[in-house]
Amino acid sequence: VNMQLNTTTVLCEIELVTRWPELFGFEDDDVSPPPDLDTATVADFFGKHIHLSLYTAVVLCLLQLVIYGLLRLSGWKKKGCDRVSLELVCFMCVTYFATIGIEGYYFRPHPDDFLFGFDRVACHLGKMMLGYQLWNLAAMFFVENMFTWQMAIHHTIAAIFAHIGIFCFMHGFASYFFGVIEGTNMVLAWIDIFKHSGLNKSMPNAYNVIRFVFAIAFFFFRTVLWIQPCYHALETMFSVYTDPVRGTPRHIVATTIGIAGTVVVTGLQVIWGAVIYTNFFKFLFSPSSGNNNSSSNNSGKKASASNGHTKAKGSRKKAKKE
C-alpha cells in the first residue's frame, strides 16, 4: 500500500510539473484559441476569453486586502499601509510578467506575423495584464494619493492594448511590452514601499541604492532597449495601411489604436525619463545630505551664538544707562 501511495504521489508530482502551463490557463488557448480580430464577436470580446482577466482582478483585490490586514495586525499604522500592501502585490505581479516576458521574447520563437500571428504566451500575458490593469485602475480610487492623470492614461491604454492583444494582435511584441519592461517596475515597487513605509528614513543608504538601480534599469530597459521594438512595431503597423490582404477594416482600426497608444506611451516614457534622469544626476552631483545637515547644524550654532552675543551687548548697555 505504501509503495502504491508513493508511486501515485510521484506520478501526480510529475504530472503537475509537466502540465504546469495548464495551471495558468495556457491550455484554454491551445484547445480553443481566441479568434482573429476579423472574426471575433461581441461575445468573444466580453465572454470566456476574458474570464481569466476578471478572475485575476478579483484575486489581486483580495490579496491586497489580506496583506493590508496582516500589516495592520502586525502593528503598522493605517497611514501608508494601503499603499504598501498595493506595492507588494504589484511586485509579485510584475515579477511574474517580467519572468514570462523575458523567456517568451528572448528564448522562444516568435510568430511569423508579429502583428496578427498567434502566440499562446503573448495571449496569456494579455489576459493577465488586462486583469492587472483593471485592478490598478480600481485601486487608484481607493488608495490615498494614488490617482494621477498620467497614471490613469497609462493604465487605461495598457488595458485597451491587453484586451485587443488577446485576439491575435501584436503577439510578436507582447512579450516585450507586457513582460520585459516590467522588470523596471520590480525595482520601482520597492522604492514606493520604502517611501510609504518610512524605511527611506530609517534605511537611507538602502533606499539610495534602490533608486540608483531603478535609474539604471529604466535607462536600459525603457530607453535603450525600447527603441528597437518600438520602431519595429510602428513600422509593422504602418505597413498595414498599404497591405491589401491584412488591411481589413477591423485590422486598420486596431492598428490605428496601436499606433496612437504606442506614441502616447513613448511620450510618457520620455516625460518620466526626464524626471528620473534629472533626479539621478542631482543625486550623483549634489552635496550629500550629511554635509547639508552638518552645515545647517553649524549655521544654527552660529546663529544661536550671534543671538546670545547680541543679547549680552544689550544687557551691558542697559546696565551702563542705569
CSV table of C-alpha atoms in Angstrom, one decimal:
chain,number,residue,atom,x,y,z
A,1,VAL,CA,0.0,0.0,0.0
A,2,ASN,CA,2.8,2.4,0.9
A,3,MET,CA,4.6,1.7,-2.4
A,4,GLN,CA,1.3,2.3,-4.3
A,5,LEU,CA,0.7,5.6,-2.5
A,6,ASN,CA,4.3,6.7,-3.1
A,7,THR,CA,4.1,5.8,-6.7
A,8,THR,CA,0.8,7.7,-7.1
A,9,THR,CA,2.3,10.8,-5.3
A,10,VAL,CA,5.3,10.8,-7.6
A,11,LEU,CA,3.1,10.4,-10.7
A,12,CYS,CA,0.9,13.3,-9.5
A,13,GLU,CA,4.0,15.5,-8.9
A,14,ILE,CA,5.4,14.6,-12.4
A,15,GLU,CA,2.0,15.4,-13.9
A,16,LEU,CA,1.9,18.8,-12.2
A,17,VAL,CA,5.4,19.7,-13.4
A,18,THR,CA,4.9,18.5,-17.0
A,19,ARG,CA,1.5,20.2,-17.2
A,20,TRP,CA,2.4,23.5,-15.5
A,21,PRO,CA,1.1,25.6,-18.4
A,22,GLU,CA,-2.4,24.3,-17.7
A,23,LEU,CA,-2.3,25.6,-14.1
A,24,PHE,CA,-2.0,29.1,-15.5
A,25,GLY,CA,-4.7,28.9,-18.2
A,26,PHE,CA,-2.4,28.1,-21.2
A,27,GLU,CA,-4.4,25.0,-22.2
A,28,ASP,CA,-7.5,27.1,-23.0
A,29,ASP,CA,-5.6,28.9,-25.7
A,30,ASP,CA,-4.4,25.5,-27.2
A,31,VAL,CA,-7.8,23.9,-27.1
A,32,SER,CA,-9.8,26.9,-28.3
A,33,PRO,CA,-7.6,29.9,-29.1
A,34,PRO,CA,-9.1,33.3,-29.3
A,35,PRO,CA,-10.4,34.2,-32.7
A,36,ASP,CA,-8.8,36.7,-35.0
A,37,LEU,CA,-10.0,40.3,-34.8
A,38,ASP,CA,-11.8,39.9,-38.1
A,39,THR,CA,-14.0,37.0,-36.8
A,40,ALA,CA,-14.3,37.9,-33.1
A,41,THR,CA,-17.8,38.7,-31.9
A,42,VAL,CA,-19.1,40.8,-29.0
A,43,ALA,CA,-19.5,37.6,-27.1
A,44,ASP,CA,-15.8,36.8,-27.7
A,45,PHE,CA,-14.6,40.2,-26.6
A,46,PHE,CA,-16.6,40.0,-23.3
A,47,GLY,CA,-17.1,36.3,-22.9
A,48,LYS,CA,-14.9,33.3,-21.9
A,49,HIS,CA,-11.7,34.8,-23.3
A,50,ILE,CA,-11.6,37.4,-20.6
A,51,HIS,CA,-12.7,35.2,-17.7
A,52,LEU,CA,-9.1,34.8,-16.6
A,53,SER,CA,-8.7,38.6,-16.6
A,54,LEU,CA,-11.7,39.1,-14.4
A,55,TYR,CA,-10.5,36.4,-12.0
A,56,THR,CA,-7.1,38.0,-11.9
A,57,ALA,CA,-8.5,41.4,-11.0
A,58,VAL,CA,-10.7,39.9,-8.2
A,59,VAL,CA,-7.8,37.8,-6.8
A,60,LEU,CA,-5.5,40.7,-6.7
A,61,CYS,CA,-8.1,42.8,-4.8
A,62,LEU,CA,-8.5,40.0,-2.3
A,63,LEU,CA,-4.7,39.5,-2.0
A,64,GLN,CA,-4.2,43.3,-1.3
A,65,LEU,CA,-6.9,43.2,1.4
A,66,VAL,CA,-5.2,40.1,3.0
A,67,ILE,CA,-1.8,41.8,3.0
A,68,TYR,CA,-3.4,45.0,4.3
A,69,GLY,CA,-5.0,43.1,7.2
A,70,LEU,CA,-1.7,41.3,8.1
A,71,LEU,CA,0.2,44.6,8.1
A,72,ARG,CA,-2.4,46.2,10.4
A,73,LEU,CA,-2.4,43.2,12.7
A,74,SER,CA,1.4,43.4,12.9
A,75,GLY,CA,1.2,46.9,14.3
A,76,TRP,CA,1.6,49.1,11.2
A,77,LYS,CA,-0.1,52.5,11.2
A,78,LYS,CA,-3.1,53.0,8.9
A,79,LYS,CA,-1.4,55.8,7.0
A,80,GLY,CA,0.7,54.3,4.2
A,81,CYS,CA,-0.5,50.8,4.9
A,82,ASP,CA,-2.8,50.6,2.0
A,83,ARG,CA,-0.1,51.8,-0.4
A,84,VAL,CA,2.5,49.4,0.9
A,85,SER,CA,0.0,46.5,0.5
A,86,LEU,CA,-0.7,47.6,-3.1
A,87,GLU,CA,3.0,47.8,-3.9
A,88,LEU,CA,3.7,44.4,-2.5
A,89,VAL,CA,1.0,42.9,-4.8
A,90,CYS,CA,2.5,44.9,-7.7
A,91,PHE,CA,5.9,43.5,-7.0
A,92,MET,CA,4.5,39.9,-7.2
A,93,CYS,CA,2.7,40.7,-10.5
A,94,VAL,CA,5.4,42.4,-12.3
A,95,THR,CA,7.9,39.7,-11.3
A,96,TYR,CA,5.6,37.2,-12.9
A,97,PHE,CA,5.2,39.3,-16.0
A,98,ALA,CA,8.9,40.0,-16.4
A,99,THR,CA,9.8,36.3,-15.9
A,100,ILE,CA,7.4,35.1,-18.6
A,101,GLY,CA,8.2,38.1,-20.9
A,102,ILE,CA,11.9,37.5,-20.8
A,103,GLU,CA,11.5,33.8,-21.5
A,104,GLY,CA,9.0,34.5,-24.3
A,105,TYR,CA,10.8,37.3,-26.0
A,106,TYR,CA,14.4,36.1,-25.9
A,107,PHE,CA,14.1,32.3,-25.7
A,108,ARG,CA,11.0,31.3,-27.6
A,109,PRO,CA,10.3,31.5,-31.4
A,110,HIS,CA,8.2,34.4,-32.4
A,111,PRO,CA,5.1,34.1,-34.6
A,112,ASP,CA,5.7,34.6,-38.3
A,113,ASP,CA,3.4,37.6,-38.4
A,114,PHE,CA,4.4,39.8,-35.5
A,115,LEU,CA,1.2,41.8,-35.7
A,116,PHE,CA,-1.6,39.3,-36.4
A,117,GLY,CA,0.0,36.0,-35.7
A,118,PHE,CA,-0.9,33.8,-32.7
A,119,ASP,CA,1.4,33.1,-29.7
A,120,ARG,CA,0.0,31.5,-26.6
A,121,VAL,CA,2.5,33.1,-24.2
A,122,ALA,CA,1.5,36.5,-25.6
A,123,CYS,CA,-2.2,35.7,-25.3
A,124,HIS,CA,-1.8,34.6,-21.7
A,125,LEU,CA,0.2,37.8,-20.9
A,126,GLY,CA,-2.6,39.8,-22.5
A,127,LYS,CA,-5.2,38.1,-20.3
A,128,MET,CA,-3.2,38.5,-17.1
A,129,MET,CA,-2.2,42.1,-18.0
A,130,LEU,CA,-5.8,43.1,-18.5
A,131,GLY,CA,-6.8,41.9,-15.1
A,132,TYR,CA,-3.8,43.6,-13.6
A,133,GLN,CA,-4.6,46.9,-15.2
A,134,LEU,CA,-8.3,46.7,-14.2
A,135,TRP,CA,-7.2,46.2,-10.6
A,136,ASN,CA,-4.8,49.1,-10.8
A,137,LEU,CA,-7.5,51.4,-12.2
A,138,ALA,CA,-9.8,50.4,-9.4
A,139,ALA,CA,-7.1,50.8,-6.7
A,140,MET,CA,-6.4,54.4,-7.9
A,141,PHE,CA,-9.8,55.5,-6.5
A,142,PHE,CA,-9.4,53.7,-3.1
A,143,VAL,CA,-5.7,54.1,-2.2
A,144,GLU,CA,-4.8,57.5,-0.8
A,145,ASN,CA,-2.8,59.8,-3.1
A,146,MET,CA,-2.7,57.2,-5.8
A,147,PHE,CA,-4.6,59.0,-8.6
A,148,THR,CA,-2.7,61.0,-11.2
A,149,TRP,CA,-3.8,61.7,-14.7
A,150,GLN,CA,-0.6,60.4,-16.2
A,151,MET,CA,-1.0,57.0,-14.5
A,152,ALA,CA,-4.7,56.9,-15.3
A,153,ILE,CA,-3.9,57.4,-19.0
A,154,HIS,CA,-1.1,54.8,-18.8
A,155,HIS,CA,-3.2,52.1,-17.1
A,156,THR,CA,-6.2,52.8,-19.5
A,157,ILE,CA,-4.0,52.4,-22.6
A,158,ALA,CA,-2.4,49.3,-21.2
A,159,ALA,CA,-5.8,47.8,-20.5
A,160,ILE,CA,-7.0,48.5,-24.0
A,161,PHE,CA,-3.8,47.1,-25.6
A,162,ALA,CA,-4.1,44.0,-23.4
A,163,HIS,CA,-7.8,43.4,-24.3
A,164,ILE,CA,-7.2,43.8,-28.0
A,165,GLY,CA,-4.0,41.8,-27.7
A,166,ILE,CA,-5.8,38.7,-26.6
A,167,PHE,CA,-7.3,38.4,-30.1
A,168,CYS,CA,-4.1,37.9,-32.2
A,169,PHE,CA,-2.9,41.4,-32.2
A,170,MET,CA,0.8,42.4,-31.6
A,171,HIS,CA,1.6,38.9,-30.2
A,172,GLY,CA,5.2,39.3,-31.6
A,173,PHE,CA,5.7,42.3,-29.4
A,174,ALA,CA,3.6,41.5,-26.3
A,175,SER,CA,6.4,39.6,-24.5
A,176,TYR,CA,8.5,42.7,-24.5
A,177,PHE,CA,5.9,45.4,-23.9
A,178,PHE,CA,3.9,43.3,-21.3
A,179,GLY,CA,6.8,41.4,-19.9
A,180,VAL,CA,10.4,42.5,-20.3
A,181,ILE,CA,9.9,46.2,-19.4
A,182,GLU,CA,8.0,45.2,-16.2
A,183,GLY,CA,11.5,44.4,-14.8
A,184,THR,CA,11.9,48.1,-14.1
A,185,ASN,CA,8.7,48.1,-12.1
A,186,MET,CA,10.1,45.4,-9.8
A,187,VAL,CA,12.6,48.0,-8.5
A,188,LEU,CA,10.0,50.8,-8.6
A,189,ALA,CA,7.7,48.8,-6.3
A,190,TRP,CA,10.4,48.7,-3.7
A,191,ILE,CA,11.1,52.4,-4.0
A,192,ASP,CA,7.4,53.1,-3.2
A,193,ILE,CA,7.4,50.5,-0.4
A,194,PHE,CA,10.4,52.3,1.2
A,195,LYS,CA,8.8,55.7,0.7
A,196,HIS,CA,5.4,54.9,2.1
A,197,SER,CA,6.6,52.7,5.0
A,198,GLY,CA,9.2,55.2,6.3
A,199,LEU,CA,12.1,52.8,5.6
A,200,ASN,CA,13.6,55.5,3.4
A,201,LYS,CA,14.3,57.5,6.6
A,202,SER,CA,15.5,54.6,8.8
A,203,MET,CA,17.5,52.9,5.9
A,204,PRO,CA,18.6,55.8,3.7
A,205,ASN,CA,21.6,54.0,2.2
A,206,ALA,CA,19.5,51.1,1.1
A,207,TYR,CA,16.9,53.5,-0.3
A,208,ASN,CA,19.5,55.3,-2.3
A,209,VAL,CA,20.9,52.1,-3.7
A,210,ILE,CA,17.4,51.1,-4.9
A,211,ARG,CA,16.9,54.5,-6.5
A,212,PHE,CA,20.2,54.1,-8.3
A,213,VAL,CA,19.4,50.6,-9.6
A,214,PHE,CA,16.0,51.9,-10.8
A,215,ALA,CA,17.5,54.7,-12.8
A,216,ILE,CA,20.0,52.3,-14.4
A,217,ALA,CA,17.2,49.8,-15.2
A,218,PHE,CA,14.9,52.5,-16.6
A,219,PHE,CA,17.7,53.7,-18.9
A,220,PHE,CA,18.5,50.1,-20.0
A,221,PHE,CA,15.0,48.6,-20.5
A,222,ARG,CA,12.8,51.7,-21.2
A,223,THR,CA,15.3,53.8,-23.2
A,224,VAL,CA,18.0,51.8,-24.9
A,225,LEU,CA,16.1,48.5,-25.4
A,226,TRP,CA,12.8,50.3,-26.0
A,227,ILE,CA,13.9,51.9,-29.3
A,228,GLN,CA,14.2,48.7,-31.5
A,229,PRO,CA,10.8,47.0,-30.5
A,230,CYS,CA,9.0,50.4,-30.7
A,231,TYR,CA,10.4,51.2,-34.1
A,232,HIS,CA,9.7,47.7,-35.3
A,233,ALA,CA,6.1,47.8,-34.0
A,234,LEU,CA,5.4,51.2,-35.6
A,235,GLU,CA,7.0,50.2,-38.9
A,236,THR,CA,4.9,46.9,-39.0
A,237,MET,CA,1.7,48.7,-38.1
A,238,PHE,CA,2.1,51.5,-40.7
A,239,SER,CA,2.6,48.8,-43.3
A,240,VAL,CA,-1.0,47.5,-42.7
A,241,TYR,CA,-2.4,50.6,-44.4
A,242,THR,CA,-0.9,49.6,-47.7
A,243,ASP,CA,-1.4,45.9,-47.4
A,244,PRO,CA,-4.5,44.7,-49.3
A,245,VAL,CA,-4.6,41.4,-47.5
A,246,ARG,CA,-4.1,42.4,-43.9
A,247,GLY,CA,-5.6,45.9,-44.3
A,248,THR,CA,-9.2,44.8,-43.3
A,249,PRO,CA,-11.4,47.4,-41.6
A,250,ARG,CA,-11.0,45.8,-38.1
A,251,HIS,CA,-7.3,45.4,-38.6
A,252,ILE,CA,-7.0,49.1,-39.6
A,253,VAL,CA,-9.0,50.2,-36.5
A,254,ALA,CA,-6.8,48.0,-34.2
A,255,THR,CA,-3.7,49.3,-35.9
A,256,THR,CA,-4.7,52.9,-35.5
A,257,ILE,CA,-5.3,52.3,-31.8
A,258,GLY,CA,-2.0,50.6,-31.6
A,259,ILE,CA,-0.1,53.4,-33.3
A,260,ALA,CA,-1.8,56.1,-31.1
A,261,GLY,CA,-1.2,54.1,-28.0
A,262,THR,CA,2.5,53.4,-28.8
A,263,VAL,CA,3.1,57.1,-29.5
A,264,VAL,CA,1.4,58.2,-26.2
A,265,VAL,CA,3.2,55.6,-24.1
A,266,THR,CA,6.5,56.5,-25.7
A,267,GLY,CA,5.8,60.2,-24.8
A,268,LEU,CA,5.1,59.2,-21.2
A,269,GLN,CA,8.3,57.3,-21.2
A,270,VAL,CA,10.1,60.5,-22.3
A,271,ILE,CA,8.4,62.6,-19.6
A,272,TRP,CA,9.2,60.0,-16.8
A,273,GLY,CA,12.7,59.5,-18.1
A,274,ALA,CA,13.4,63.3,-18.0
A,275,VAL,CA,12.2,63.4,-14.3
A,276,ILE,CA,14.2,60.2,-13.4
A,277,TYR,CA,17.4,61.3,-15.1
A,278,THR,CA,17.2,64.8,-13.6
A,279,ASN,CA,16.8,63.4,-10.1
A,280,PHE,CA,19.5,60.8,-10.8
A,281,PHE,CA,22.1,63.5,-11.8
A,282,LYS,CA,21.1,65.6,-8.8
A,283,PHE,CA,21.6,62.6,-6.6
A,284,LEU,CA,25.1,62.0,-8.1
A,285,PHE,CA,26.4,65.5,-8.2
A,286,SER,CA,24.6,67.4,-5.4
A,287,PRO,CA,26.3,67.6,-1.9
A,288,SER,CA,25.4,64.7,0.4
A,289,SER,CA,22.6,65.1,2.8
A,290,GLY,CA,25.1,64.6,5.6
A,291,ASN,CA,27.0,67.6,4.6
A,292,ASN,CA,23.8,69.6,4.3
A,293,ASN,CA,22.8,68.5,7.8
A,294,SER,CA,26.2,69.4,9.3
A,295,SER,CA,26.2,72.8,7.5
A,296,SER,CA,22.7,73.5,8.8
A,297,ASN,CA,23.7,72.5,12.3
A,298,ASN,CA,26.8,74.7,12.1
A,299,SER,CA,24.7,77.6,10.8
A,300,GLY,CA,22.2,77.0,13.6
A,301,LYS,CA,25.0,77.1,16.1
A,302,LYS,CA,26.4,80.3,14.7
A,303,ALA,CA,23.0,81.9,14.7
A,304,SER,CA,22.4,81.0,18.3
A,305,ALA,CA,25.9,82.2,19.2
A,306,SER,CA,25.3,85.5,17.5
A,307,ASN,CA,21.9,85.9,19.1
A,308,GLY,CA,23.5,85.3,22.5
A,309,HIS,CA,26.2,87.8,21.8
A,310,THR,CA,23.6,90.4,20.8
A,311,LYS,CA,21.6,89.8,23.9
A,312,ALA,CA,24.7,90.2,26.1
A,313,LYS,CA,25.5,93.5,24.4
A,314,GLY,CA,22.0,94.8,25.0
A,315,SER,CA,22.2,93.9,28.7
A,316,ARG,CA,25.5,95.7,29.1
A,317,LYS,CA,24.1,98.8,27.5
A,318,LYS,CA,21.1,98.8,29.9
A,319,ALA,CA,23.5,98.4,32.9
A,320,LYS,CA,25.5,101.4,31.8
A,321,LYS,CA,22.4,103.6,31.4
A,322,GLU,CA,21.2,102.6,34.9
